[in-house]
PDB file of C-alpha atoms in Angstrom:
ATOM      1  CA  ASP I   1      -5.964 -15.876 -14.034  1.00  0.00           C
ATOM      2  CA  ARG I   2      -2.388 -16.394 -15.199  1.00  0.00           C
ATOM      3  CA  ALA I   3      -1.317 -17.089 -11.744  1.00  0.00           C
ATOM      4  CA  GLY I   4      -4.369 -19.539 -10.980  1.00  0.00           C
ATOM      5  CA  LEU I   5      -5.807 -16.689  -8.225  1.00  0.00           C
ATOM      6  CA  VAL I   6      -9.349 -16.633  -7.471  1.00  0.00           C
ATOM      7  CA  VAL I   7      -9.598 -12.925  -6.610  1.00  0.00           C
ATOM      8  CA  GLU I   8     -11.604 -10.000  -6.196  1.00  0.00           C
ATOM      9  CA  PHE I   9     -10.713  -6.635  -7.259  1.00  0.00           C
ATOM     10  CA  ILE I  10     -12.107  -3.387  -5.025  1.00  0.00           C
ATOM     11  CA  TYR I  11     -11.858   0.382  -6.063  1.00  0.00           C
ATOM     12  CA  VAL I  12     -12.128   2.812  -3.587  1.00  0.00           C
ATOM     13  CA  LEU I  13     -13.044   6.093  -4.998  1.00  0.00           C
ATOM     14  CA  ASP I  14     -12.087   8.976  -2.860  1.00  0.00           C
ATOM     15  CA  GLY I  15     -14.844  11.487  -3.246  1.00  0.00           C
ATOM     16  CA  ASN I  16     -16.772  12.415  -6.540  1.00  0.00           C
ATOM     17  CA  ARG I  17     -14.587  10.642  -9.241  1.00  0.00           C
ATOM     18  CA  PRO I  18     -17.496  10.779 -11.802  1.00  0.00           C
ATOM     19  CA  LEU I  19     -15.404   9.540 -14.764  1.00  0.00           C
ATOM     20  CA  ALA I  20     -13.388   6.789 -12.927  1.00  0.00           C
ATOM     21  CA  GLU I  21     -16.819   5.617 -11.555  1.00  0.00           C
ATOM     22  CA  ALA I  22     -18.156   5.291 -14.922  1.00  0.00           C
ATOM     23  CA  ALA I  23     -15.376   3.586 -16.294  1.00  0.00           C
ATOM     24  CA  LEU I  24     -15.726   1.050 -13.645  1.00  0.00           C
ATOM     25  CA  THR I  25     -19.183   0.845 -13.888  1.00  0.00           C
ATOM     26  CA  ALA I  26     -18.358  -0.332 -17.680  1.00  0.00           C
ATOM     27  CA  ILE I  27     -16.112  -2.919 -16.393  1.00  0.00           C
ATOM     28  CA  ARG I  28     -18.283  -4.687 -13.685  1.00  0.00           C
ATOM     29  CA  THR I  29     -21.118  -5.229 -16.561  1.00  0.00           C
ATOM     30  CA  THR I  30     -18.640  -7.695 -17.831  1.00  0.00           C
ATOM     31  CA  ASP I  31     -16.631  -8.742 -15.098  1.00  0.00           C
ATOM     32  CA  PRO I  32     -18.543  -9.315 -11.937  1.00  0.00           C
ATOM     33  CA  ARG I  33     -15.382  -9.713  -9.543  1.00  0.00           C
ATOM     34  CA  VAL I  34     -14.893  -5.992 -10.012  1.00  0.00           C
ATOM     35  CA  ARG I  35     -16.334  -3.561  -6.681  1.00  0.00           C
ATOM     36  CA  THR I  36     -16.359  -0.019  -6.405  1.00  0.00           C
ATOM     37  CA  ILE I  37     -16.776   1.936  -3.190  1.00  0.00           C
ATOM     38  CA  THR I  38     -17.259   5.799  -3.436  1.00  0.00           C
ATOM     39  CA  LEU I  39     -16.477   7.923  -0.506  1.00  0.00           C
ATOM     40  CA  ALA I  40     -18.951  10.903   0.037  1.00  0.00           C
ATOM     41  CA  ARG I  41     -16.070  12.785  -0.094  1.00  0.00           C
ATOM     42  CA  SER I  42     -12.182  12.983  -0.103  1.00  0.00           C
ATOM     43  CA  PHE I  43     -11.124  11.601   2.904  1.00  0.00           C
ATOM     44  CA  GLY I  44      -7.208  10.410   2.440  1.00  0.00           C
ATOM     45  CA  GLU I  45      -5.533   7.295   1.370  1.00  0.00           C
ATOM     46  CA  ALA I  46      -5.433   5.866   4.586  1.00  0.00           C
ATOM     47  CA  THR I  47      -8.852   5.938   4.839  1.00  0.00           C
ATOM     48  CA  SER I  48      -9.899   4.837   1.425  1.00  0.00           C
ATOM     49  CA  LEU I  49      -7.146   1.839   2.097  1.00  0.00           C
ATOM     50  CA  MET I  50      -9.194   0.646   5.606  1.00  0.00           C
ATOM     51  CA  MET I  51     -12.535   1.307   3.491  1.00  0.00           C
ATOM     52  CA  GLY I  52     -11.288  -1.639   0.981  1.00  0.00           C
ATOM     53  CA  VAL I  53      -9.741  -3.591   3.419  1.00  0.00           C
ATOM     54  CA  ARG I  54     -12.686  -4.007   5.365  1.00  0.00           C
ATOM     55  CA  HIS I  55     -14.839  -4.818   2.493  1.00  0.00           C
ATOM     56  CA  ALA I  56     -12.220  -7.234   1.033  1.00  0.00           C
ATOM     57  CA  ALA I  57     -13.639 -10.848   1.656  1.00  0.00           C
ATOM     58  CA  ALA I  58     -10.278 -13.050   0.707  1.00  0.00           C
ATOM     59  CA  PRO I  59      -7.753 -14.649   3.156  1.00  0.00           C
ATOM     60  CA  VAL I  60      -5.287 -12.734   1.208  1.00  0.00           C
ATOM     61  CA  ILE I  61      -4.886  -9.117   0.335  1.00  0.00           C
ATOM     62  CA  ALA I  62      -3.171  -6.871  -1.886  1.00  0.00           C
ATOM     63  CA  THR I  63      -3.056  -3.274  -1.826  1.00  0.00           C
ATOM     64  CA  LEU I  64      -2.236  -0.496  -4.801  1.00  0.00           C
ATOM     65  CA  THR I  65      -2.275   3.142  -4.736  1.00  0.00           C
ATOM     66  CA  HIS I  66      -3.402   5.274  -7.741  1.00  0.00           C
ATOM     67  CA  CYS I  67       0.147   5.366  -9.291  1.00  0.00           C
ATOM     68  CA  ARG I  68       1.546   2.920 -11.291  1.00  0.00           C
ATOM     69  CA  GLN I  69       4.351   1.885  -8.907  1.00  0.00           C
ATOM     70  CA  VAL I  70       5.329  -1.803 -10.038  1.00  0.00           C
ATOM     71  CA  ALA I  71       5.481  -3.979 -12.850  1.00  0.00           C
ATOM     72  CA  ALA I  72       1.838  -5.503 -12.917  1.00  0.00           C
ATOM     73  CA  GLY I  73       3.388  -9.212 -13.141  1.00  0.00           C
ATOM     74  CA  GLU I  74       4.589  -8.327  -9.548  1.00  0.00           C
ATOM     75  CA  VAL I  75       1.395  -8.233  -7.841  1.00  0.00           C
ATOM     76  CA  PRO I  76       0.078 -12.160  -8.302  1.00  0.00           C
ATOM     77  CA  ARG I  77       3.976 -12.840  -7.695  1.00  0.00           C
ATOM     78  CA  LEU I  78       3.691 -11.787  -4.259  1.00  0.00           C
ATOM     79  CA  VAL I  79       0.409 -12.901  -3.450  1.00  0.00           C
ATOM     80  CA  ARG I  80       1.504 -16.208  -5.009  1.00  0.00           C
ATOM     81  CA  SER I  81       4.839 -15.953  -2.185  1.00  0.00           C
ATOM     82  CA  LEU I  82       2.863 -15.400   0.468  1.00  0.00           C
ATOM     83  CA  LEU I  83       0.345 -18.203  -0.016  1.00  0.00           C
ATOM     84  CA  ASP I  84       3.465 -20.625   0.101  1.00  0.00           C
ATOM     85  CA  GLN I  85       5.148 -19.033   2.873  1.00  0.00           C
ATOM     86  CA  ALA I  86       2.827 -19.923   6.040  1.00  0.00           C
ATOM     87  CA  ASP I  87       5.388 -18.219   8.619  1.00  0.00           C
ATOM     88  CA  VAL I  88       5.262 -14.769   6.808  1.00  0.00           C
ATOM     89  CA  ASP I  89       2.412 -12.556   7.532  1.00  0.00           C
ATOM     90  CA  VAL I  90       3.189  -9.363   5.201  1.00  0.00           C
ATOM     91  CA  LEU I  91       5.133  -9.055   2.235  1.00  0.00           C
ATOM     92  CA  ALA I  92       6.233  -5.141   1.712  1.00  0.00           C
ATOM     93  CA  ALA I  93       7.477  -4.876  -2.067  1.00  0.00           C
ATOM     94  CA  ARG I  94      10.978  -2.702  -2.605  1.00  0.00           C
ATOM     95  CA  ARG I  95      11.226  -1.185  -6.024  1.00  0.00           C
ATOM     96  CA  ASP I  96      14.079  -1.275  -7.956  1.00  0.00           C
ATOM     97  CA  THR I  97      15.412   2.195  -8.683  1.00  0.00           C
ATOM     98  CA  VAL I  98      14.398   2.314 -12.765  1.00  0.00           C
ATOM     99  CA  GLY I  99      13.182   5.841 -13.820  1.00  0.00           C
ATOM    100  CA  ARG I 100      14.324   9.559 -12.563  1.00  0.00           C
ATOM    101  CA  GLU I 101      11.155  10.141  -9.952  1.00  0.00           C
ATOM    102  CA  ARG I 102      12.769   6.969  -8.253  1.00  0.00           C
ATOM    103  CA  MET I 103      16.404   8.337  -8.210  1.00  0.00           C
ATOM    104  CA  ARG I 104      15.486  11.787  -7.378  1.00  0.00           C
ATOM    105  CA  GLY I 105      13.705  10.486  -4.167  1.00  0.00           C
ATOM    106  CA  TRP I 106      16.400   8.188  -2.910  1.00  0.00           C
ATOM    107  CA  LEU I 107      17.304  10.730  -0.424  1.00  0.00           C
ATOM    108  CA  ARG I 108      14.179  11.213   1.008  1.00  0.00           C
ATOM    109  CA  ARG I 109      13.142   7.518   1.003  1.00  0.00           C
ATOM    110  CA  SER I 110      16.469   6.798   3.057  1.00  0.00           C
ATOM    111  CA  VAL I 111      15.821   9.452   5.546  1.00  0.00           C
ATOM    112  CA  PHE I 112      12.223   8.042   6.363  1.00  0.00           C
ATOM    113  CA  ALA I 113      13.483   4.492   6.194  1.00  0.00           C
ATOM    114  CA  GLY I 114      16.760   5.385   8.510  1.00  0.00           C
ATOM    115  CA  LEU I 115      13.918   7.168  11.121  1.00  0.00           C
ATOM    116  CA  ALA I 116      11.476   4.056  10.799  1.00  0.00           C
ATOM    117  CA  ARG I 117      14.344   1.740  11.584  1.00  0.00           C
ATOM    118  CA  MET I 118      15.599   3.784  14.709  1.00  0.00           C
ATOM    119  CA  GLY I 119      11.885   4.052  15.920  1.00  0.00           C
ATOM    120  CA  SER I 120      10.594   0.584  15.281  1.00  0.00           C
ATOM    121  CA  GLY I 121      13.447  -1.754  14.901  1.00  0.00           C
ATOM    122  CA  LEU I 122      12.311  -2.889  11.472  1.00  0.00           C
ATOM    123  CA  SER I 123      14.644  -2.221   8.634  1.00  0.00           C
ATOM    124  CA  LEU I 124      12.484  -1.111   5.559  1.00  0.00           C
ATOM    125  CA  SER I 125      13.521   0.597   2.843  1.00  0.00           C
ATOM    126  CA  ASP I 126      10.793   1.884   0.321  1.00  0.00           C
ATOM    127  CA  LEU I 127       7.719   2.741   2.650  1.00  0.00           C
ATOM    128  CA  GLY I 128       6.463   4.777  -0.185  1.00  0.00           C
ATOM    129  CA  CYS I 129       5.661   1.668  -2.479  1.00  0.00           C
ATOM    130  CA  ARG I 130       2.160   0.935  -1.371  1.00  0.00           C
ATOM    131  CA  LEU I 131       2.229  -2.893  -2.978  1.00  0.00           C
ATOM    132  CA  ARG I 132       1.891  -4.653   0.613  1.00  0.00           C
ATOM    133  CA  VAL I 133       0.425  -8.143   0.466  1.00  0.00           C
ATOM    134  CA  PHE I 134      -0.916  -9.194   3.870  1.00  0.00           C
ATOM    135  CA  ARG I 135      -2.850 -11.924   5.658  1.00  0.00           C
ATOM    136  CA  ARG I 136      -6.707 -10.746   6.947  1.00  0.00           C
ATOM    137  CA  GLU I 137      -5.360 -11.195  10.404  1.00  0.00           C
ATOM    138  CA  VAL I 138      -3.536  -8.495   9.700  1.00  0.00           C
ATOM    139  CA  ALA I 139      -6.254  -6.355   8.606  1.00  0.00           C
ATOM    140  CA  ASP I 140      -8.040  -7.061  11.361  1.00  0.00           C
ATOM    141  CA  HIS I 141      -5.844  -5.323  13.697  1.00  0.00           C
ATOM    142  CA  LEU I 142      -5.017  -2.315  11.635  1.00  0.00           C
ATOM    143  CA  ASP I 143      -6.749   1.159  12.122  1.00  0.00           C
ATOM    144  CA  LEU I 144      -5.074   3.176   9.645  1.00  0.00           C
ATOM    145  CA  TYR I 145      -5.945   7.469   9.617  1.00  0.00           C
ATOM    146  CA  GLY I 146      -3.837  10.604   8.746  1.00  0.00           C
ATOM    147  CA  ASP I 147      -0.632   9.500   6.514  1.00  0.00           C
ATOM    148  CA  GLN I 148      -0.351   6.235   8.077  1.00  0.00           C
ATOM    149  CA  GLN I 149      -0.257   3.922   4.911  1.00  0.00           C
ATOM    150  CA  HIS I 150       3.330   4.304   4.389  1.00  0.00           C
ATOM    151  CA  PHE I 151       3.878   2.570   7.846  1.00  0.00           C
ATOM    152  CA  LEU I 152       1.149  -0.247   7.747  1.00  0.00           C
ATOM    153  CA  PRO I 153       4.278  -2.545   7.788  1.00  0.00           C
ATOM    154  CA  ILE I 154       5.456  -0.963  10.953  1.00  0.00           C
ATOM    155  CA  LEU I 155       1.956  -1.184  12.768  1.00  0.00           C
ATOM    156  CA  ALA I 156       1.631  -4.666  11.644  1.00  0.00           C
ATOM    157  CA  ALA I 157       5.214  -5.790  13.142  1.00  0.00           C
ATOM    158  CA  ARG I 158       4.191  -4.018  16.452  1.00  0.00           C
ATOM    159  CA  ARG I 159       1.294  -6.102  16.606  1.00  0.00           C
ATOM    160  CA  GLY I 160       3.257  -9.395  16.442  1.00  0.00           C
ATOM    161  CA  PHE I 161       2.934 -10.363  12.575  1.00  0.00           C
ATOM    162  CA  LYS I 162       6.151 -11.124  11.023  1.00  0.00           C
ATOM    163  CA  VAL I 163       6.982  -8.642   7.874  1.00  0.00           C
ATOM    164  CA  VAL I 164       9.137  -9.479   5.155  1.00  0.00           C
ATOM    165  CA  GLU I 165      10.452  -6.683   2.458  1.00  0.00           C
ATOM    166  CA  VAL I 166      10.808  -8.240  -1.209  1.00  0.00           C
ATOM    167  CA  PRO I 167      12.343  -6.739  -4.107  1.00  0.00           C
ATOM    168  CA  VAL I 168       9.936  -6.059  -6.856  1.00  0.00           C
ATOM    169  CA  ARG I 169      10.502  -4.375 -10.694  1.00  0.00           C
ATOM    170  CA  SER I 170       9.475  -0.725 -10.659  1.00  0.00           C
ATOM    171  CA  ALA I 171       7.169   0.045 -13.429  1.00  0.00           C
ATOM    172  CA  GLY I 172       9.664   2.483 -14.295  1.00  0.00           C
ATOM    173  CA  GLU I 173       8.581   6.114 -14.788  1.00  0.00           C
ATOM    174  CA  LEU I 174       5.585   6.834 -12.261  1.00  0.00           C
ATOM    175  CA  SER I 175       2.084   7.435 -13.632  1.00  0.00           C
ATOM    176  CA  GLY I 176      -0.327   9.525 -11.773  1.00  0.00           C
ATOM    177  CA  ARG I 177      -0.316  12.495  -9.660  1.00  0.00           C
ATOM    178  CA  ALA I 178       3.051  13.232  -8.257  1.00  0.00           C
ATOM    179  CA  THR I 179       3.741  13.109  -4.323  1.00  0.00           C
ATOM    180  CA  GLY I 180       6.840  14.718  -2.922  1.00  0.00           C
ATOM    181  CA  SER I 181       6.724  18.344  -1.812  1.00  0.00           C
ATOM    182  CA  ALA I 182       7.892  19.807   1.173  1.00  0.00           C
ATOM    183  CA  ARG I 183       4.627  20.149   2.561  1.00  0.00           C
ATOM    184  CA  SER I 184       3.773  16.813   2.005  1.00  0.00           C
ATOM    185  CA  ASP I 185       7.013  15.124   3.319  1.00  0.00           C
ATOM    186  CA  LEU I 186       6.690  17.887   6.166  1.00  0.00           C
ATOM    187  CA  LEU I 187       2.866  15.769   7.008  1.00  0.00           C
ATOM    188  CA  ARG I 188       4.489  12.408   6.314  1.00  0.00           C
ATOM    189  CA  LEU I 189       7.061  13.205   9.400  1.00  0.00           C
ATOM    190  CA  LEU I 190       4.529  14.233  11.625  1.00  0.00           C
ATOM    191  CA  ASP I 191       2.677  11.226  11.101  1.00  0.00           C
ATOM    192  CA  MET I 192       5.864   9.179  11.355  1.00  0.00           C
ATOM    193  CA  ALA I 193       6.576  10.560  14.616  1.00  0.00           C
ATOM    194  CA  ALA I 194       3.011   9.998  16.230  1.00  0.00           C
ATOM    195  CA  THR I 195       3.151   6.073  14.825  1.00  0.00           C
ATOM    196  CA  LEU I 196       6.385   5.845  16.185  1.00  0.00           C
ATOM    197  CA  PHE I 197       5.209   7.519  19.567  1.00  0.00           C
ATOM    198  CA  LEU I 198       2.167   4.780  19.417  1.00  0.00           C
ATOM    199  CA  VAL I 199       4.455   1.715  18.510  1.00  0.00           C
ATOM    200  CA  ASN I 200       6.934   2.472  21.663  1.00  0.00           C
TER     201      ASN I 200
END
């Protein structure tokens, strides 16, 4: 509201989340802008993201994950920034290094960013940040699966859309479930290999 934006909020619940669904139902009684989509079972973040995007009506879409990754004020700032730039299609957020979790993950992020740059030619340093703001046309050309939500900017660039990485303020210490195990890194590497194979 402070940013002067007319918005809708779409929450995708990846499987049975009764507490979250009850909380969102209560919010919907006072705020009709809130919509909830509940998947029959857990399909993963990429499927949830695509489901939300396909139900969105707005010409500009901002995506967020369940973890609080960036300062709240950065979301409307990036939306407004994209609306003001007719020649840009995707804004990908790049967090600062506030918080121990961000510092511990620096090497892992650097490895993934280097591989992405070698394979796609696109210079992105924070593929783990899920704040992305993009135009409706971009969403219409994307079909993510597996762990490919990390590589949305790469896939969009391959489709000919202009992608710009934008610095944002981190939320500090991460909230929500931690993601960074050796198993998840291995799966992400496999998904990155599949993604780079597709784009090349």
